[in-house]
Short mmCIF file of C-alpha atoms in Angstrom, two decimals:
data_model
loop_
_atom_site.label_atom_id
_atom_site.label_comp_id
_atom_site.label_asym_id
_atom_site.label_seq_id
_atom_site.Cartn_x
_atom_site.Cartn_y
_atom_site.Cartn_z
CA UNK A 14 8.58 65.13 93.63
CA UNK A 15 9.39 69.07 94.41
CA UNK A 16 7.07 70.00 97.62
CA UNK A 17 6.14 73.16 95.83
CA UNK A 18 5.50 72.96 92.09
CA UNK A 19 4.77 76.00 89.73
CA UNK A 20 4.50 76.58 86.01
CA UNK A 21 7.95 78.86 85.18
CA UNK A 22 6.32 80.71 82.39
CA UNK A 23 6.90 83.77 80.93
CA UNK A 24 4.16 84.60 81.16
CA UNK A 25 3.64 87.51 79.02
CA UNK A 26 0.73 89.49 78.70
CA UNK A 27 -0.28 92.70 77.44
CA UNK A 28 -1.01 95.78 79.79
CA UNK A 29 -4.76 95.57 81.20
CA UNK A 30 -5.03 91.68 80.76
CA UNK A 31 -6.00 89.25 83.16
CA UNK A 32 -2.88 86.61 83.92
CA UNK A 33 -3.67 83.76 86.10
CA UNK A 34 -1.28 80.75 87.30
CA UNK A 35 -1.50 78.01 89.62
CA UNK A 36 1.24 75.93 91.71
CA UNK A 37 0.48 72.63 93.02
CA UNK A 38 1.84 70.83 96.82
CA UNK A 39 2.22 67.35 97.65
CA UNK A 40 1.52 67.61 101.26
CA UNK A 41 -1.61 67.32 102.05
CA UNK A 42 -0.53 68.45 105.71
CA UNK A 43 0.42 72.07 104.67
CA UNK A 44 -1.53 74.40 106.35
CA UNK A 45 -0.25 77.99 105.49
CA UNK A 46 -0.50 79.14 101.73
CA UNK A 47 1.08 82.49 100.45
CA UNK A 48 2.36 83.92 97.49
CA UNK A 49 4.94 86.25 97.47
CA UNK A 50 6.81 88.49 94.77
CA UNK A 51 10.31 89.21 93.92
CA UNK A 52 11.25 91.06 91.48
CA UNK A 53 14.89 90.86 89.55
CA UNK A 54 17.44 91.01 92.18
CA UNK A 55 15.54 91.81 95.07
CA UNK A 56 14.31 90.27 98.11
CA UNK A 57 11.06 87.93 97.98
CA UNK A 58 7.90 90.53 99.53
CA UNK A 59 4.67 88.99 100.73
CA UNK A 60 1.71 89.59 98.52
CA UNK A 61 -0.70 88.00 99.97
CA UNK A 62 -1.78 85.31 102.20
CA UNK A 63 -4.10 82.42 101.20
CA UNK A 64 -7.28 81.46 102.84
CA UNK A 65 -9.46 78.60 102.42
CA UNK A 66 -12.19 80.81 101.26
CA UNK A 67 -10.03 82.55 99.22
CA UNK A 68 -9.63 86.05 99.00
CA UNK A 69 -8.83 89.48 96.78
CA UNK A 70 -6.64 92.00 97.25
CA UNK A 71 -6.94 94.69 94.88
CA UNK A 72 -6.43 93.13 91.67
CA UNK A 73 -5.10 90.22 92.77
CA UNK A 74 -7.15 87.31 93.90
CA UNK A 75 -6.30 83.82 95.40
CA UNK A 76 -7.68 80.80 95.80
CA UNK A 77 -7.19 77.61 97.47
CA UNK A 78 -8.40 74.11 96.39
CA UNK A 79 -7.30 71.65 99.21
CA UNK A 80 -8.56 68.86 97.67
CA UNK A 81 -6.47 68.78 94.50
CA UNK A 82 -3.69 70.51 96.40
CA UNK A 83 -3.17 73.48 94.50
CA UNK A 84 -3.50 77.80 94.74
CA UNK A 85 -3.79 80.23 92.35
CA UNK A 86 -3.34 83.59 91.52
CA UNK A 87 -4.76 86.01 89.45
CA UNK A 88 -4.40 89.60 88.45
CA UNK A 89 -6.65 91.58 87.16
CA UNK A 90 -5.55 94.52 84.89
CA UNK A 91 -2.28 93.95 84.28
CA UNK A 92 0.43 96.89 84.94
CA UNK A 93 3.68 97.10 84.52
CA UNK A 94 4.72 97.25 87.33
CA UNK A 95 3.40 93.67 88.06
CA UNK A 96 6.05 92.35 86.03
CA UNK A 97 7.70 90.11 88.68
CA UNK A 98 8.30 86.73 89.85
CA UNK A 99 5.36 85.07 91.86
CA UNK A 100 6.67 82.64 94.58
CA UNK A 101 4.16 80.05 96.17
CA UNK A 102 5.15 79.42 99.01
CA UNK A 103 3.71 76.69 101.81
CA UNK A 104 3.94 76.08 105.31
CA UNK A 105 3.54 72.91 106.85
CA UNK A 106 2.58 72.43 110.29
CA UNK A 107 6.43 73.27 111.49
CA UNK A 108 8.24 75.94 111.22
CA UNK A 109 9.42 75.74 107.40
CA UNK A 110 8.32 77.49 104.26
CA UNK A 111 8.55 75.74 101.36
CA UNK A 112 9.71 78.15 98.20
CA UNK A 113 8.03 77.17 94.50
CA UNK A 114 10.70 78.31 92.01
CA UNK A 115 8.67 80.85 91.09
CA UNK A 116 6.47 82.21 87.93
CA UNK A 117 7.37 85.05 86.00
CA UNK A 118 5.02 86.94 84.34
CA UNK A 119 6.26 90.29 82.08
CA UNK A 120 3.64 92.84 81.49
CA UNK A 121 4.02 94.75 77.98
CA UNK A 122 3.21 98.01 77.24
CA UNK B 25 14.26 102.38 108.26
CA UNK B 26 15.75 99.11 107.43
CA UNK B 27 13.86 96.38 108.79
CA UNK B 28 16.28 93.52 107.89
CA UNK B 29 19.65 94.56 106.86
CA UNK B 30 21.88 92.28 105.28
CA UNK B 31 26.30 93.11 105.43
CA UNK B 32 27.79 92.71 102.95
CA UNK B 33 25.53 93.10 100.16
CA UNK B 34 28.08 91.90 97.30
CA UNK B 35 31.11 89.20 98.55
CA UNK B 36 33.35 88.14 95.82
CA UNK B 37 36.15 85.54 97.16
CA UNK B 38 38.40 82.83 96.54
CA UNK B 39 38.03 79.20 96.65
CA UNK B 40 39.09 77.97 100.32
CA UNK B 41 38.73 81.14 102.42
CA UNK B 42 36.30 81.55 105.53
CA UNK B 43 33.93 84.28 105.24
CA UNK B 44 30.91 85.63 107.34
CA UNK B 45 27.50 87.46 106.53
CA UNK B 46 25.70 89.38 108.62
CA UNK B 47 22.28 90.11 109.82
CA UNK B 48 20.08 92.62 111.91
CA UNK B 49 16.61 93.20 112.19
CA UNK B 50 15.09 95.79 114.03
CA UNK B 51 11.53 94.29 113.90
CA UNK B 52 11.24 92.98 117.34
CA UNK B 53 10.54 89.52 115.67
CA UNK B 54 11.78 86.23 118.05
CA UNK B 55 12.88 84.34 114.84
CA UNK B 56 15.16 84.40 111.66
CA UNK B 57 16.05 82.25 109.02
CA UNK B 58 19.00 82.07 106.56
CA UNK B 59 18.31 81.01 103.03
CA UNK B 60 20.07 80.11 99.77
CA UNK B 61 19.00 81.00 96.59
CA UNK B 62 21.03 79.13 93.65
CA UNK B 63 20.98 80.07 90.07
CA UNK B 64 18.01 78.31 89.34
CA UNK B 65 16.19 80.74 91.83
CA UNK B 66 14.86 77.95 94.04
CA UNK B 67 15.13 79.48 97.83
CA UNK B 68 16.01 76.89 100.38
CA UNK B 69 15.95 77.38 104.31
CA UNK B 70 18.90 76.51 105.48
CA UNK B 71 18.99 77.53 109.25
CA UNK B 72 15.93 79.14 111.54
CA UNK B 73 16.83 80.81 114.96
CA UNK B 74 13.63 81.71 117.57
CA UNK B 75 15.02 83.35 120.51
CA UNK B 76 18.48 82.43 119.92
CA UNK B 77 17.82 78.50 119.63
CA UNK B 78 18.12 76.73 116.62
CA UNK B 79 14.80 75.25 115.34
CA UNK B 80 15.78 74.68 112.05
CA UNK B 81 19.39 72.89 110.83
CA UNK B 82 18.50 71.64 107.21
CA UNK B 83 21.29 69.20 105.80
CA UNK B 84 23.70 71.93 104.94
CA UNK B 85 27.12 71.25 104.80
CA UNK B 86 29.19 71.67 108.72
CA UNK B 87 31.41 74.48 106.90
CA UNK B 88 28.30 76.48 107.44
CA UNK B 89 27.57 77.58 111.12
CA UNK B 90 25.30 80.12 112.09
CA UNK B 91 25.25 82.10 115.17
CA UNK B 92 22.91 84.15 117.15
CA UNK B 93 24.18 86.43 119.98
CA UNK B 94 20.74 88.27 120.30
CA UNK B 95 17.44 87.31 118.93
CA UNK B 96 17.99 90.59 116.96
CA UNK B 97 20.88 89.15 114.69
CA UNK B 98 21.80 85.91 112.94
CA UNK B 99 25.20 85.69 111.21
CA UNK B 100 26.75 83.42 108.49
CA UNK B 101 29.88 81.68 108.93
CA UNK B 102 31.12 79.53 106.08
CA UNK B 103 34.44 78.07 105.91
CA UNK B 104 36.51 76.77 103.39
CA UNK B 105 33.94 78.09 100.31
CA UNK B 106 33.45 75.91 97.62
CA UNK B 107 32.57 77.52 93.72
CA UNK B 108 28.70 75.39 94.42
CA UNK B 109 28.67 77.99 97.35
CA UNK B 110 27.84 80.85 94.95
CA UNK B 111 24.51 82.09 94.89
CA UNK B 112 22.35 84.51 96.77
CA UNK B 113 22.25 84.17 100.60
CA UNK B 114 18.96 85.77 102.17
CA UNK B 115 18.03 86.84 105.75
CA UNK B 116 14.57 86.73 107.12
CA UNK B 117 12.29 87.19 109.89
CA UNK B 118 9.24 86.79 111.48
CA UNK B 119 7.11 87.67 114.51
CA UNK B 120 7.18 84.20 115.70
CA UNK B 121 7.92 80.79 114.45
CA UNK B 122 5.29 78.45 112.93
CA UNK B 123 2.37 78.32 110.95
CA UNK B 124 0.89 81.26 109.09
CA UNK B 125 4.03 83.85 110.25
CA UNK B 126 5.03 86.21 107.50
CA UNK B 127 8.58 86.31 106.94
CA UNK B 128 10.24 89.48 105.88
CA UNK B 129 13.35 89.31 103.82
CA UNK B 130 16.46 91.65 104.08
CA UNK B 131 18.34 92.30 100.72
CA UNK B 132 20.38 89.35 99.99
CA UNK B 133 23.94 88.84 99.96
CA UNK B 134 25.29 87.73 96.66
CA UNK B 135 28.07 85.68 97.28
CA UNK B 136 30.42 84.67 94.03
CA UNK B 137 33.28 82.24 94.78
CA UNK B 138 35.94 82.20 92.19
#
């Protein structure tokens, strides 16, 4: 089993819709949760960090559910411009990250 | 300003030759990483550096050897390349090593072995 698991979509979604997407971990030891973007033939760029509260950015909001061992994303009011690969990405208690393939999600105008 | 620059940015090459990527950042960060990105877009570490130690040696081939002169640069050596060898090489860093560090990534080098 893949450390980091995430749905590969497309996901594609009109401008001004709300997109969401989750990506699942199997260890329950990971203690750092992010997601970061890349977009196509680029370098991956932090979005955001994710906190066991969970938190919002902007549009975007995350959440963490330790117990089943997954985070999620969601944007708000889709743009263009958030057309992009999402990477979940998890840290363990070491000094590794642990890369999900990624989900891409194409806004439309 | 270029945080983490990546040379060359494009490497095209034959089976069997030895080449080397290069990386600076100009962050002031104590660690960087090297990672691979393969055509199926799954980025692995391969190799993390804090200070100029090695903290991180994933099981990656010995014709890959990184080096660190300065805690400010991390190159790629890779001898002998391979055609699996193609794919997208990335350079990263962070303020310090460990949990809840944001890495920043420089441009990637895309390497294509023919």
């Amino acid at each position: 089993r893949k450390e980091v698991e995430q749905d590969p979509g497309p996901f594609n979604v009109p401008e001004g819709a709300t997109v969401a997407f989750n990506c699942t971990y199997s260890n329950s030891a990971s203690q750092s949760f992010f997601w970061y973007r890349q977009d196509c033939r680029k370098e991956p760029k932090l979005l955001m960090s994710v906190y066991s509260s969970g938190n919002e950015d902007g549009r975007f909001t995350a959440q963490l559910n330790r117990a089943s061992q997954y985070i999620s994303l969601l944007i708000r009011d889709s743009k263009l411009s958030d057309s992009a690969t999402y990477l979940c990405v998890v840290n363990r208690n070491d000094y590794k990250l642990s890369f999900g393939a990624g989900t891409t999600v194409t806004v439309r105008a | 300003d270029t945080a983490v620059s990546q040379t060359p940015k494009y490497l095209v090459t034959q089976m069997g030759n030895d080449k080397s990527i290069k990386c600076e950042q100009n962050l002031g960060h104590d660690t960087m990483y090297w990672y691979k990105q393969d055509s199926k877009k799954f980025l692995k570490i391969m190799f993390s550096y804090n200070n100029k130690e090695l903290i991180i040696n994933e099981t990656v081939p010995n014709r890959f050897s990184p080096k660190s002169p300065d805690k400010a640069h991390l190159n790629l050596h890779i001898n002998s390349l391979e055609l699996g060898d193609s794919a997208v090489y990335f350079c990263a860093s962070s303020q310090v090593a460990g949990v809840g560090s944001e890495q920043y990534f420089g441009p990637g080098t895309r390497l294509t072995v023919t």
